[in-house]
CSV table of C-alpha atoms and ligand atoms in Angstrom, one decimal:
chain,number,residue,atom,x,y,z
A,30,MET,CA,-40.8,-13.2,32.3
A,31,ALA,CA,-37.1,-12.6,32.6
A,32,LYS,CA,-35.8,-9.8,30.5
A,33,GLU,CA,-33.4,-10.8,27.8
A,34,LYS,CA,-29.8,-10.1,28.8
A,35,LEU,CA,-28.2,-7.3,26.8
A,36,THR,CA,-24.6,-7.8,25.8
A,37,GLY,CA,-22.1,-5.7,23.9
A,38,VAL,CA,-21.3,-6.1,20.2
A,39,LYS,CA,-19.1,-9.2,19.5
A,40,GLY,CA,-15.4,-8.3,19.2
A,41,MET,CA,-15.9,-4.9,20.9
A,42,ASN,CA,-14.6,-4.6,24.4
A,43,ASP,CA,-15.5,-2.7,27.5
A,44,LEU,CA,-12.5,-1.1,29.2
A,45,LEU,CA,-13.2,-1.8,32.9
A,46,PRO,CA,-11.8,0.3,35.8
A,47,ASP,CA,-9.3,-2.3,36.8
A,48,GLN,CA,-7.7,-2.0,33.4
A,49,SER,CA,-8.2,1.7,32.7
A,50,GLY,CA,-5.4,2.8,35.0
A,51,LEU,CA,-2.8,1.0,32.7
A,52,TRP,CA,-4.5,2.4,29.6
A,53,GLU,CA,-4.4,5.9,31.0
A,54,TRP,CA,-0.7,5.5,32.0
A,55,ALA,CA,0.2,4.2,28.5
A,56,GLU,CA,-1.7,6.9,26.8
A,57,SER,CA,-0.1,9.7,28.7
A,58,SER,CA,3.4,8.1,28.3
A,59,VAL,CA,3.0,7.7,24.6
A,60,ALA,CA,1.5,11.2,24.2
A,61,GLU,CA,4.5,12.7,26.1
A,62,VAL,CA,7.0,11.0,23.8
A,63,PHE,CA,5.1,12.2,20.7
A,64,ARG,CA,5.2,15.8,22.2
A,65,GLN,CA,8.9,15.5,22.8
A,66,TYR,CA,9.3,15.2,19.0
A,67,GLY,CA,7.1,18.1,18.2
A,68,TYR,CA,3.9,16.3,17.3
A,69,ARG,CA,0.6,18.0,17.9
A,70,ALA,CA,-2.7,16.2,18.4
A,71,ILE,CA,-5.4,16.0,15.8
A,72,ARG,CA,-8.9,14.6,16.4
A,73,THR,CA,-11.1,13.6,13.4
A,74,PRO,CA,-14.6,12.0,13.4
A,75,ILE,CA,-15.0,8.3,13.8
A,76,LEU,CA,-17.4,8.3,10.9
A,77,GLU,CA,-16.3,9.3,7.4
A,78,PRO,CA,-17.8,9.0,3.9
A,79,THR,CA,-17.2,5.5,2.6
A,80,ALA,CA,-15.5,6.9,-0.6
A,81,LEU,CA,-12.7,8.3,1.6
A,82,PHE,CA,-11.5,4.9,2.7
A,83,VAL,CA,-12.1,3.2,-0.7
A,84,ARG,CA,-10.0,5.8,-2.4
A,85,GLY,CA,-7.4,6.2,0.4
A,86,ILE,CA,-6.8,2.6,1.4
A,87,GLY,CA,-7.3,1.0,-2.0
A,88,GLU,CA,-10.1,-1.1,-3.4
A,89,VAL,CA,-8.3,-4.5,-3.5
A,90,THR,CA,-7.2,-4.6,0.2
A,91,ASP,CA,-8.5,-6.8,3.0
A,92,ILE,CA,-9.8,-3.7,4.8
A,93,VAL,CA,-11.9,-2.3,1.9
A,94,GLU,CA,-12.9,-5.7,0.6
A,95,LYS,CA,-14.2,-7.3,3.7
A,96,GLU,CA,-13.5,-5.5,7.0
A,97,MET,CA,-15.4,-2.2,6.8
A,98,TYR,CA,-18.4,-1.3,8.8
A,99,THR,CA,-20.3,0.5,6.1
A,100,PHE,CA,-23.9,1.6,6.2
A,101,THR,CA,-26.4,4.0,4.7
A,102,ASP,CA,-27.6,6.7,7.0
A,103,ALA,CA,-31.3,6.0,7.2
A,104,LEU,CA,-32.1,9.6,7.8
A,105,ASN,CA,-30.4,11.1,4.7
A,106,GLY,CA,-29.1,8.3,2.5
A,107,GLU,CA,-25.4,9.1,3.0
A,108,GLN,CA,-22.9,6.2,2.6
A,109,LEU,CA,-20.8,6.2,5.8
A,110,THR,CA,-18.1,4.0,7.2
A,111,LEU,CA,-16.7,3.6,10.8
A,112,ARG,CA,-13.0,4.4,10.3
A,113,PRO,CA,-10.9,1.3,9.9
A,114,GLU,CA,-7.7,3.3,10.2
A,115,ASN,CA,-6.9,7.0,10.5
A,116,THR,CA,-4.4,8.0,7.9
A,117,ALA,CA,-7.0,8.6,5.1
A,118,ALA,CA,-9.1,10.6,7.5
A,119,VAL,CA,-6.1,12.8,8.7
A,120,VAL,CA,-5.1,13.4,5.1
A,121,ARG,CA,-8.7,14.4,4.4
A,122,SER,CA,-8.7,16.8,7.3
A,123,VAL,CA,-5.3,18.3,6.3
A,124,ILE,CA,-6.5,18.9,2.8
A,125,GLU,CA,-9.8,20.3,3.9
A,126,HIS,CA,-8.3,22.8,6.3
A,127,ASN,CA,-5.2,23.5,4.2
A,128,LEU,CA,-2.9,22.7,7.1
A,129,LEU,CA,0.2,22.4,4.9
A,130,TYR,CA,-0.1,26.0,3.7
A,131,ASP,CA,2.8,27.2,5.9
A,132,GLY,CA,5.0,24.1,5.7
A,133,PRO,CA,5.3,20.5,7.0
A,134,LYS,CA,3.2,19.3,9.9
A,135,ARG,CA,3.8,16.6,12.6
A,136,LEU,CA,0.5,15.2,13.8
A,137,TRP,CA,-0.6,12.4,16.3
A,138,TYR,CA,-3.8,10.8,17.2
A,139,VAL,CA,-5.3,8.1,19.4
A,140,GLY,CA,-8.7,6.6,19.2
A,141,PRO,CA,-10.9,3.6,18.2
A,142,MET,CA,-10.8,1.9,14.8
A,143,PHE,CA,-13.3,-0.6,13.5
A,144,ARG,CA,-12.7,-3.7,11.3
A,145,HIS,CA,-15.1,-6.6,10.8
A,146,GLU,CA,-12.5,-9.3,11.5
A,147,ARG,CA,-12.8,-12.7,13.2
A,148,PRO,CA,-12.3,-11.8,16.9
A,149,GLN,CA,-9.4,-13.5,18.6
A,150,ARG,CA,-6.6,-12.6,21.0
A,151,GLY,CA,-5.1,-9.3,19.8
A,152,ARG,CA,-7.7,-9.0,17.0
A,153,TYR,CA,-10.9,-7.2,17.7
A,154,ARG,CA,-13.7,-5.4,15.8
A,155,GLN,CA,-13.2,-2.2,17.8
A,156,PHE,CA,-9.6,-1.7,18.7
A,157,HIS,CA,-7.5,1.4,19.3
A,158,GLN,CA,-4.5,3.0,17.7
A,159,PHE,CA,-1.9,5.6,18.6
A,160,GLY,CA,-0.8,7.1,15.3
A,161,ILE,CA,1.6,9.6,13.8
A,162,GLU,CA,1.5,11.4,10.5
A,163,ALA,CA,4.4,13.6,9.4
A,164,LEU,CA,3.3,15.5,6.3
A,165,GLY,CA,5.4,17.5,3.9
A,166,MET,CA,8.8,16.0,4.5
A,167,PRO,CA,10.5,13.7,1.9
A,168,GLY,CA,12.8,11.8,4.3
A,169,PRO,CA,14.9,9.9,4.9
A,170,ASP,CA,15.6,11.9,8.1
A,171,ILE,CA,12.0,12.0,9.2
A,172,ASP,CA,11.6,8.2,8.5
A,173,ALA,CA,14.5,7.5,10.7
A,174,GLU,CA,13.4,9.9,13.4
A,175,GLN,CA,10.1,8.2,13.6
A,176,LEU,CA,11.8,4.8,14.2
A,177,ILE,CA,14.1,6.4,16.8
A,178,MET,CA,11.0,7.9,18.4
A,179,ILE,CA,9.3,4.5,18.5
A,180,HIS,CA,12.5,3.0,20.0
A,181,ARG,CA,12.4,5.6,22.7
A,182,LEU,CA,8.7,5.0,23.3
A,183,TRP,CA,9.3,1.3,24.0
A,184,GLN,CA,12.0,2.3,26.5
A,185,SER,CA,9.8,4.9,28.2
A,186,LEU,CA,7.2,2.1,28.7
A,187,GLY,CA,9.7,-0.2,30.3
A,188,LEU,CA,10.0,-2.3,27.1
A,189,ASP,CA,13.7,-2.4,26.9
A,190,GLY,CA,16.3,-5.0,25.9
A,191,ASP,CA,14.6,-8.2,24.7
A,192,ARG,CA,11.2,-7.0,26.0
A,193,ALA,CA,11.1,-4.5,23.1
A,194,PRO,CA,9.4,-5.4,19.8
A,195,ARG,CA,12.0,-5.9,17.0
A,196,LEU,CA,12.1,-3.7,13.9
A,197,GLU,CA,11.6,-5.1,10.4
A,198,LEU,CA,12.3,-2.7,7.6
A,199,ASN,CA,11.9,-2.7,3.8
A,200,SER,CA,11.6,-0.4,0.8
A,201,LEU,CA,8.6,-0.6,-1.5
A,202,GLY,CA,10.4,1.6,-4.0
A,203,THR,CA,8.7,3.9,-6.5
A,204,LEU,CA,5.5,3.3,-8.5
A,205,ALA,CA,7.6,2.5,-11.7
A,206,GLU,CA,9.7,0.0,-9.7
A,207,ARG,CA,6.6,-1.7,-8.2
A,208,GLN,CA,5.1,-1.9,-11.7
A,209,ALA,CA,8.1,-3.7,-13.1
A,210,HIS,CA,8.1,-6.0,-10.1
A,211,ARG,CA,4.4,-6.5,-10.4
A,212,LYS,CA,4.8,-7.7,-14.0
A,213,ALA,CA,7.4,-10.2,-12.9
A,214,LEU,CA,5.2,-11.3,-10.0
A,215,ILE,CA,2.2,-11.9,-12.2
A,216,GLU,CA,4.4,-14.1,-14.5
A,217,HIS,CA,5.7,-16.0,-11.5
A,218,PHE,CA,2.3,-16.7,-10.0
A,219,GLN,CA,0.8,-17.5,-13.4
A,220,THR,CA,3.3,-20.3,-13.8
A,221,HIS,CA,2.2,-21.6,-10.4
A,222,ALA,CA,-1.5,-20.8,-10.8
A,223,SER,CA,-2.7,-24.3,-9.6
A,224,ILE,CA,-1.2,-23.6,-6.1
A,225,LEU,CA,-3.0,-20.3,-5.6
A,226,ASP,CA,-6.0,-20.1,-3.4
A,227,ALA,CA,-9.2,-18.3,-4.4
A,228,ASP,CA,-8.1,-15.0,-2.8
A,229,ALA,CA,-4.8,-15.1,-4.6
A,230,GLN,CA,-6.4,-16.1,-7.9
A,231,ARG,CA,-8.6,-13.0,-7.7
A,232,ARG,CA,-5.7,-10.7,-6.7
A,233,LEU,CA,-3.4,-12.1,-9.4
A,234,LEU,CA,-4.3,-9.4,-11.9
A,235,THR,CA,-5.5,-6.7,-9.5
A,236,ASN,CA,-3.0,-6.6,-6.7
A,237,PRO,CA,-0.5,-9.4,-6.9
A,238,LEU,CA,1.7,-7.8,-4.3
A,239,ARG,CA,-0.9,-8.6,-1.7
A,240,ILE,CA,-0.5,-12.3,-2.4
A,241,LEU,CA,2.9,-12.0,-0.7
A,242,ASP,CA,1.0,-10.9,2.4
A,243,SER,CA,-1.1,-14.1,2.5
A,244,LYS,CA,-0.9,-16.3,5.6
A,245,ASN,CA,-2.1,-19.4,3.8
A,246,PRO,CA,0.6,-22.1,4.7
A,247,ALA,CA,0.0,-24.0,1.4
A,248,MET,CA,1.1,-21.0,-0.6
A,249,GLN,CA,4.3,-20.2,1.4
A,250,PRO,CA,6.6,-22.1,-1.0
A,251,VAL,CA,5.4,-20.1,-4.1
A,252,ILE,CA,5.5,-16.9,-2.1
A,253,GLN,CA,9.1,-17.7,-0.9
A,254,SER,CA,10.3,-18.3,-4.5
A,255,ALA,CA,8.6,-15.2,-5.9
A,256,PRO,CA,10.8,-12.4,-7.4
A,257,LEU,CA,11.8,-9.8,-4.8
A,258,LEU,CA,10.9,-6.1,-5.1
A,259,THR,CA,14.4,-5.4,-3.7
A,260,ASP,CA,15.8,-6.6,-7.0
A,261,PHE,CA,13.8,-4.1,-8.9
A,262,LEU,CA,14.8,-1.0,-6.8
A,263,GLY,CA,16.6,1.8,-8.5
A,264,ASP,CA,19.4,3.9,-7.2
A,265,ALA,CA,17.3,6.5,-5.5
A,266,SER,CA,15.2,4.0,-3.6
A,267,ARG,CA,18.3,2.1,-2.5
A,268,THR,CA,20.0,5.3,-1.4
A,269,HIS,CA,16.9,6.3,0.6
A,270,LEU,CA,16.8,3.0,2.5
A,271,ALA,CA,20.5,3.0,3.1
A,272,ALA,CA,20.2,6.6,4.5
A,273,VAL,CA,17.5,5.5,6.9
A,274,ILE,CA,19.6,2.5,8.0
A,275,LYS,CA,22.7,4.7,8.5
A,276,ILE,CA,20.8,7.0,11.0
A,277,LEU,CA,19.4,4.0,12.8
A,278,GLU,CA,22.9,2.6,13.2
A,279,GLN,CA,24.2,5.9,14.5
A,280,HIS,CA,21.5,5.8,17.2
A,281,GLY,CA,21.9,2.1,18.1
A,282,VAL,CA,18.4,1.2,16.9
A,283,GLY,CA,18.5,-2.5,15.9
A,284,TYR,CA,16.7,-3.7,12.7
A,285,THR,CA,16.5,-6.4,10.2
A,286,VAL,CA,15.8,-5.7,6.5
A,287,ASN,CA,12.9,-8.0,5.5
A,288,SER,CA,12.7,-7.9,1.8
A,289,ARG,CA,9.4,-9.7,1.9
A,290,LEU,CA,7.7,-7.1,4.1
A,291,VAL,CA,4.7,-5.6,2.3
A,292,ARG,CA,1.9,-3.7,4.1
A,293,GLY,CA,-1.8,-4.3,3.9
A,294,LEU,CA,-2.7,-0.9,2.4
A,295,ASP,CA,-2.1,0.4,-1.1
A,296,TYR,CA,-0.7,3.8,-0.3
A,297,TYR,CA,2.8,2.9,0.9
A,298,ASN,CA,6.1,3.5,-1.0
A,299,LEU,CA,9.8,3.6,-0.1
A,300,THR,CA,10.3,3.0,3.6
A,301,VAL,CA,7.9,0.5,5.2
A,302,PHE,CA,8.3,-1.1,8.6
A,303,GLU,CA,6.8,-3.2,11.3
A,304,TRP,CA,7.6,-3.7,15.0
A,305,ILE,CA,7.0,-7.3,16.0
A,306,THR,CA,7.0,-9.1,19.3
A,307,ASP,CA,7.2,-12.9,19.8
A,308,ARG,CA,5.4,-12.7,23.2
A,309,LEU,CA,1.9,-12.3,21.9
A,310,GLY,CA,1.4,-15.4,19.7
A,311,ALA,CA,0.2,-14.9,16.2
A,312,GLN,CA,-0.9,-11.3,16.6
A,313,GLY,CA,2.6,-10.0,17.2
A,314,THR,CA,2.7,-6.9,15.1
A,315,VAL,CA,2.4,-4.1,17.5
A,316,CYS,CA,3.2,-1.2,15.1
A,317,GLY,CA,3.2,-0.7,11.4
A,318,GLY,CA,3.9,2.2,9.1
A,319,GLY,CA,5.9,3.8,6.3
A,320,ARG,CA,6.0,6.5,3.6
A,321,TYR,CA,2.9,7.4,1.6
A,322,ASP,CA,4.2,10.1,-0.8
A,323,SER,CA,1.4,10.0,-3.3
A,324,LEU,CA,-1.6,9.7,-1.0
A,325,ILE,CA,-2.2,13.4,-0.4
A,326,GLU,CA,-2.3,14.2,-4.1
A,327,GLN,CA,-4.4,11.1,-4.8
A,328,MET,CA,-6.9,12.4,-2.2
A,329,GLY,CA,-7.1,15.8,-4.0
A,330,GLY,CA,-4.5,17.8,-2.2
A,331,ALA,CA,-1.4,19.5,-3.6
A,332,SER,CA,1.3,16.8,-3.9
A,333,ALA,CA,3.3,16.4,-0.6
A,334,PRO,CA,5.4,13.6,0.8
A,335,ALA,CA,4.4,11.9,4.0
A,336,CYS,CA,5.4,9.3,6.5
A,337,GLY,CA,3.6,7.7,9.5
A,338,PHE,CA,2.7,4.7,11.6
A,339,ALA,CA,0.1,3.3,13.9
A,340,ILE,CA,0.5,1.3,17.2
A,341,GLY,CA,-2.2,-1.2,18.2
A,342,VAL,CA,-3.1,-0.2,21.8
A,343,GLU,CA,-4.6,-3.5,22.8
A,344,ARG,CA,-1.5,-5.3,21.6
A,345,LEU,CA,0.7,-2.9,23.4
A,346,ILE,CA,-1.2,-3.2,26.6
A,347,ALA,CA,-1.1,-7.0,26.3
A,348,LEU,CA,2.7,-6.8,25.9
A,349,LEU,CA,3.0,-4.6,28.9
A,350,GLN,CA,1.0,-7.0,31.0
A,351,GLU,CA,3.1,-9.9,29.7
A,352,VAL,CA,6.5,-8.4,30.4
A,353,ALA,CA,6.6,-5.0,31.9
A,354,ALA,CA,3.4,-4.0,33.8
A,355,PRO,CA,4.4,-0.8,35.7
A,356,GLU,CA,3.5,-0.1,39.3
A,357,LEU,CA,0.8,2.5,39.0
A,358,PRO,CA,0.4,5.1,41.7
A,359,SER,CA,-2.6,4.5,44.0
A,360,VAL,CA,-5.8,6.0,42.7
A,361,LEU,CA,-6.8,7.6,46.0
A,362,ASP,CA,-4.9,9.5,48.6
A,363,VAL,CA,-7.6,9.9,51.3
A,364,TYR,CA,-10.8,8.1,52.3
A,365,VAL,CA,-13.0,10.2,54.7
A,366,VAL,CA,-14.7,8.2,57.4
A,367,HIS,CA,-17.4,9.9,59.5
A,368,TRP,CA,-20.1,9.1,62.0
A,369,GLY,CA,-22.8,10.9,63.8
A,370,GLU,CA,-25.3,12.8,61.8
A,371,ALA,CA,-23.8,16.2,62.5
A,372,SER,CA,-20.3,15.2,61.2
A,373,VAL,CA,-21.4,14.9,57.5
A,374,GLY,CA,-21.1,18.5,56.7
A,375,ALA,CA,-17.8,19.0,58.4
A,376,ALA,CA,-16.4,15.8,56.8
A,377,MET,CA,-17.5,17.0,53.4
A,378,GLN,CA,-15.8,20.4,54.0
A,379,LEU,CA,-12.6,18.6,55.0
A,380,ALA,CA,-12.8,16.5,51.9
A,381,GLU,CA,-13.0,19.7,49.8
A,382,GLN,CA,-10.1,21.3,51.6
A,383,CYS,CA,-8.0,18.2,50.9
A,384,ARG,CA,-9.0,18.3,47.2
A,385,GLY,CA,-8.0,22.0,47.3
A,386,GLN,CA,-4.5,20.7,48.2
A,387,GLY,CA,-4.6,18.5,45.0
A,388,LEU,CA,-5.3,15.3,46.9
A,389,ARG,CA,-7.6,12.6,45.6
A,390,VAL,CA,-10.3,12.1,48.1
A,391,GLN,CA,-13.2,9.8,48.5
A,392,MET,CA,-15.8,10.7,51.1
A,393,HIS,CA,-17.9,7.9,52.4
A,394,CYS,CA,-21.5,8.4,51.3
A,395,GLY,CA,-24.4,6.6,52.9
A,396,GLU,CA,-25.1,5.0,56.3
A,397,ALA,CA,-22.4,2.5,57.5
A,398,SER,CA,-20.8,1.5,60.8
A,399,LEU,CA,-17.3,2.7,61.6
A,400,LYS,CA,-16.0,-0.8,61.1
A,401,SER,CA,-17.5,-1.2,57.7
A,402,GLN,CA,-16.3,2.3,56.6
A,403,MET,CA,-12.8,1.4,57.7
A,404,LYS,CA,-13.0,-1.8,55.6
A,405,LYS,CA,-14.1,0.2,52.6
A,406,ALA,CA,-11.3,2.7,53.2
A,407,ASP,CA,-8.8,-0.1,53.2
A,408,GLN,CA,-10.2,-1.7,50.0
A,409,SER,CA,-10.3,1.7,48.3
A,410,GLY,CA,-6.5,1.7,48.0
A,411,ALA,CA,-6.3,5.1,49.7
A,412,GLU,CA,-3.0,6.0,51.4
A,413,CYS,CA,-4.8,7.1,54.6
A,414,ALA,CA,-8.2,7.5,56.2
A,415,VAL,CA,-9.3,10.6,57.9
A,416,LEU,CA,-11.7,9.9,60.7
A,417,MET,CA,-14.2,12.4,62.0
A,418,GLY,CA,-16.8,11.7,64.8
A,419,GLU,CA,-18.6,13.6,67.5
A,420,ASP,CA,-15.6,13.4,69.8
A,421,GLU,CA,-13.2,14.7,67.2
A,422,ARG,CA,-15.5,17.5,66.2
A,423,ALA,CA,-16.0,18.6,69.8
A,424,GLN,CA,-12.2,18.9,70.1
A,425,GLY,CA,-11.7,20.5,66.7
A,426,VAL,CA,-9.5,17.7,65.5
A,427,VAL,CA,-9.5,14.7,63.0
A,428,THR,CA,-7.7,11.4,63.3
A,429,VAL,CA,-5.4,10.6,60.4
A,430,LYS,CA,-4.8,6.9,60.0
A,431,PRO,CA,-2.2,5.6,57.6
A,432,LEU,CA,-3.5,2.5,55.7
A,433,ARG,CA,-0.4,1.3,53.9
A,434,ALA,CA,2.5,-0.3,55.7
A,435,GLU,CA,5.1,0.9,53.2
A,436,GLY,CA,5.9,4.6,52.7
A,437,GLY,CA,6.4,7.7,54.8
A,438,MET,CA,3.2,7.8,56.9
A,439,VAL,CA,3.8,5.7,60.0
A,440,GLN,CA,1.5,6.5,62.8
A,441,GLN,CA,-2.0,7.4,63.5
A,442,ASP,CA,-2.2,11.0,64.6
A,443,ARG,CA,-4.7,13.6,65.7
A,444,VAL,CA,-4.5,16.9,63.8
A,445,PRO,CA,-6.5,20.2,64.2
A,446,ILE,CA,-9.2,20.2,61.6
A,447,GLY,CA,-8.0,23.4,60.0
A,448,ASP,CA,-4.5,21.9,59.5
A,449,ALA,CA,-5.6,18.5,58.4
A,450,ALA,CA,-5.5,19.1,54.6
A,451,ALA,CA,-2.0,20.7,54.6
A,452,VAL,CA,-0.6,18.0,57.0
A,453,ILE,CA,-1.9,15.1,54.9
A,454,SER,CA,-0.7,16.7,51.7
A,455,GLY,CA,2.7,17.2,53.3
A,456,LEU,CA,2.9,13.7,54.5
A,457,LEU,CA,2.0,12.2,51.2
A,458,LYS,CA,4.3,14.4,49.2
A,459,CYS,CA,7.1,13.3,51.5
A,460,LYS,CA,6.1,9.7,50.9
A,461,ILE,CA,6.1,10.2,47.1
A,462,LYS,CA,9.6,11.7,47.3
A,463,LYS,CA,10.8,8.8,49.4
A,464,GLY,CA,9.3,6.3,47.0
A,465,SER,CA,10.8,7.9,43.9
B,528,LIG,P1,-2.6,-7.5,10.8
B,528,LIG,O1,-1.7,-8.0,9.8
B,528,LIG,O2,-2.4,-8.0,12.2
B,528,LIG,O3,-4.1,-7.7,10.4
B,528,LIG,P2,-2.7,-4.9,9.8
B,528,LIG,O4,-1.6,-4.8,8.8
B,528,LIG,O5,-4.1,-5.1,9.3
B,528,LIG,O6,-2.4,-5.9,10.9
B,528,LIG,P3,-2.4,-2.1,10.4
B,528,LIG,O7,-3.5,-1.6,9.5
B,528,LIG,O8,-1.0,-1.9,9.9
B,528,LIG,O9,-2.6,-3.6,10.7
B,528,LIG,O10,-2.6,-1.4,11.8
B,528,LIG,C1,-1.5,-1.1,12.6
B,528,LIG,C2,-1.6,-1.8,14.0
B,528,LIG,O11,-2.9,-1.8,14.5
B,528,LIG,C3,-1.3,-3.3,13.8
B,528,LIG,O12,0.1,-3.5,13.8
B,528,LIG,C4,-2.0,-3.9,15.1
B,528,LIG,O13,-1.1,-3.7,16.2
B,528,LIG,C5,-3.2,-3.0,15.2
B,528,LIG,N1,-4.4,-3.7,14.7
B,528,LIG,C6,-4.8,-3.8,13.4
B,528,LIG,N2,-5.9,-4.5,13.3
B,528,LIG,C7,-6.3,-4.8,14.5
B,528,LIG,C8,-7.4,-5.5,15.1
B,528,LIG,N3,-8.4,-6.0,14.4
B,528,LIG,N4,-7.5,-5.6,16.5
B,528,LIG,C9,-6.5,-5.2,17.3
B,528,LIG,N5,-5.4,-4.5,16.8
B,528,LIG,C10,-5.3,-4.3,15.4
B,529,LIG,MG1,-5.4,-6.7,9.2
């Protein structure tokens, strides 16, 4: 009987080798930009107590209401959740380890997040985020610096000009301002109660702001005519937003103020933003973030302001593939081809010597004809093949054969075994210099 075929969990993707080079390149480019602004990495567990997210993200949000992978640990009865986002977990860690004891902290992370959503292009059940949390700084300078950093990040990834996502910005004001707005919103939606869908009906009294985030086309007119939070902002909130904008303008970072922009999590106040691209269809928000000045206190820490964002890695990679896929360096420098039983040991030694020079080397393993090894060498993407057979060994040499037409290595050459590693490394370095 045929065994049942096992497949991965729906909405959770494998990252295969053909793709992983681009991911690694993006990860290291992004990490380098974060480091340029003084951010240091933090890694927190993928599992956290469920209560952390309920308290941190807010009970009446899409994530907590219907997207969390929550389960009881069968071994000890603990209520656990696979993290749907990482801000709450980072704040938990910062409080637990008292990281703010000696002043503000700039932190970054990358890793998988889990949301039980309907899988579609750009929306998965396991996806990845690059994220930033700047803790202990009230802004507006740090808010603006983060936006400038993201702008630099797009450029460093080749997403410049009209390839770059565009910035939408808003202010969610203070709690008191949001409450006054909330009252007006409830009145507005109550007068149009018949148009509201079930989700909106339910949210009317718990979280009417979230109705503005609804994607239901039938509700767009009543959303469009709803009172704007902007009209309820006081002087301090207006001044904060204006100061962020002034710095953006000084740095030539384009933006539009979208007074209808609200975010899907409860913890935001003052500055909120999204970076959106038109090139990925409906799932065009590549990055979202803002200030969350009350979260740390709400989670049990000493009150401290904070500001952060997350970038969806899958959407970023899709955008790179769409408009700016970089030419990645080849994965291998050298493929070692050998024949005759006695050559294996010497070939392996040579491979090690090349690795000692910092080269990336694949040694052919297993029986195969010279012809088939050369074919594999070619397919491997290596810059050159090093050939070692009985003849070569007897004469104390190897044959170095360039495999790529372009670049600095032009002709096949015989080189003394002892020099081979240094010679190849020299030739490839020369090629890299020429190419750059
Ligand atoms: P959306 O409105 O698209 O559901 P969101 O507001 O829920 O996004 P955030 O919680 O702000 O998203 O997460 C930040 C970023 O993470 C998003 O802008 C997006 O790029 C990415 N992201 C969020 N959910 C998913 C998902 N299910 N699959 C892939 N990427 C996601
Ligand atoms: Mg969502």
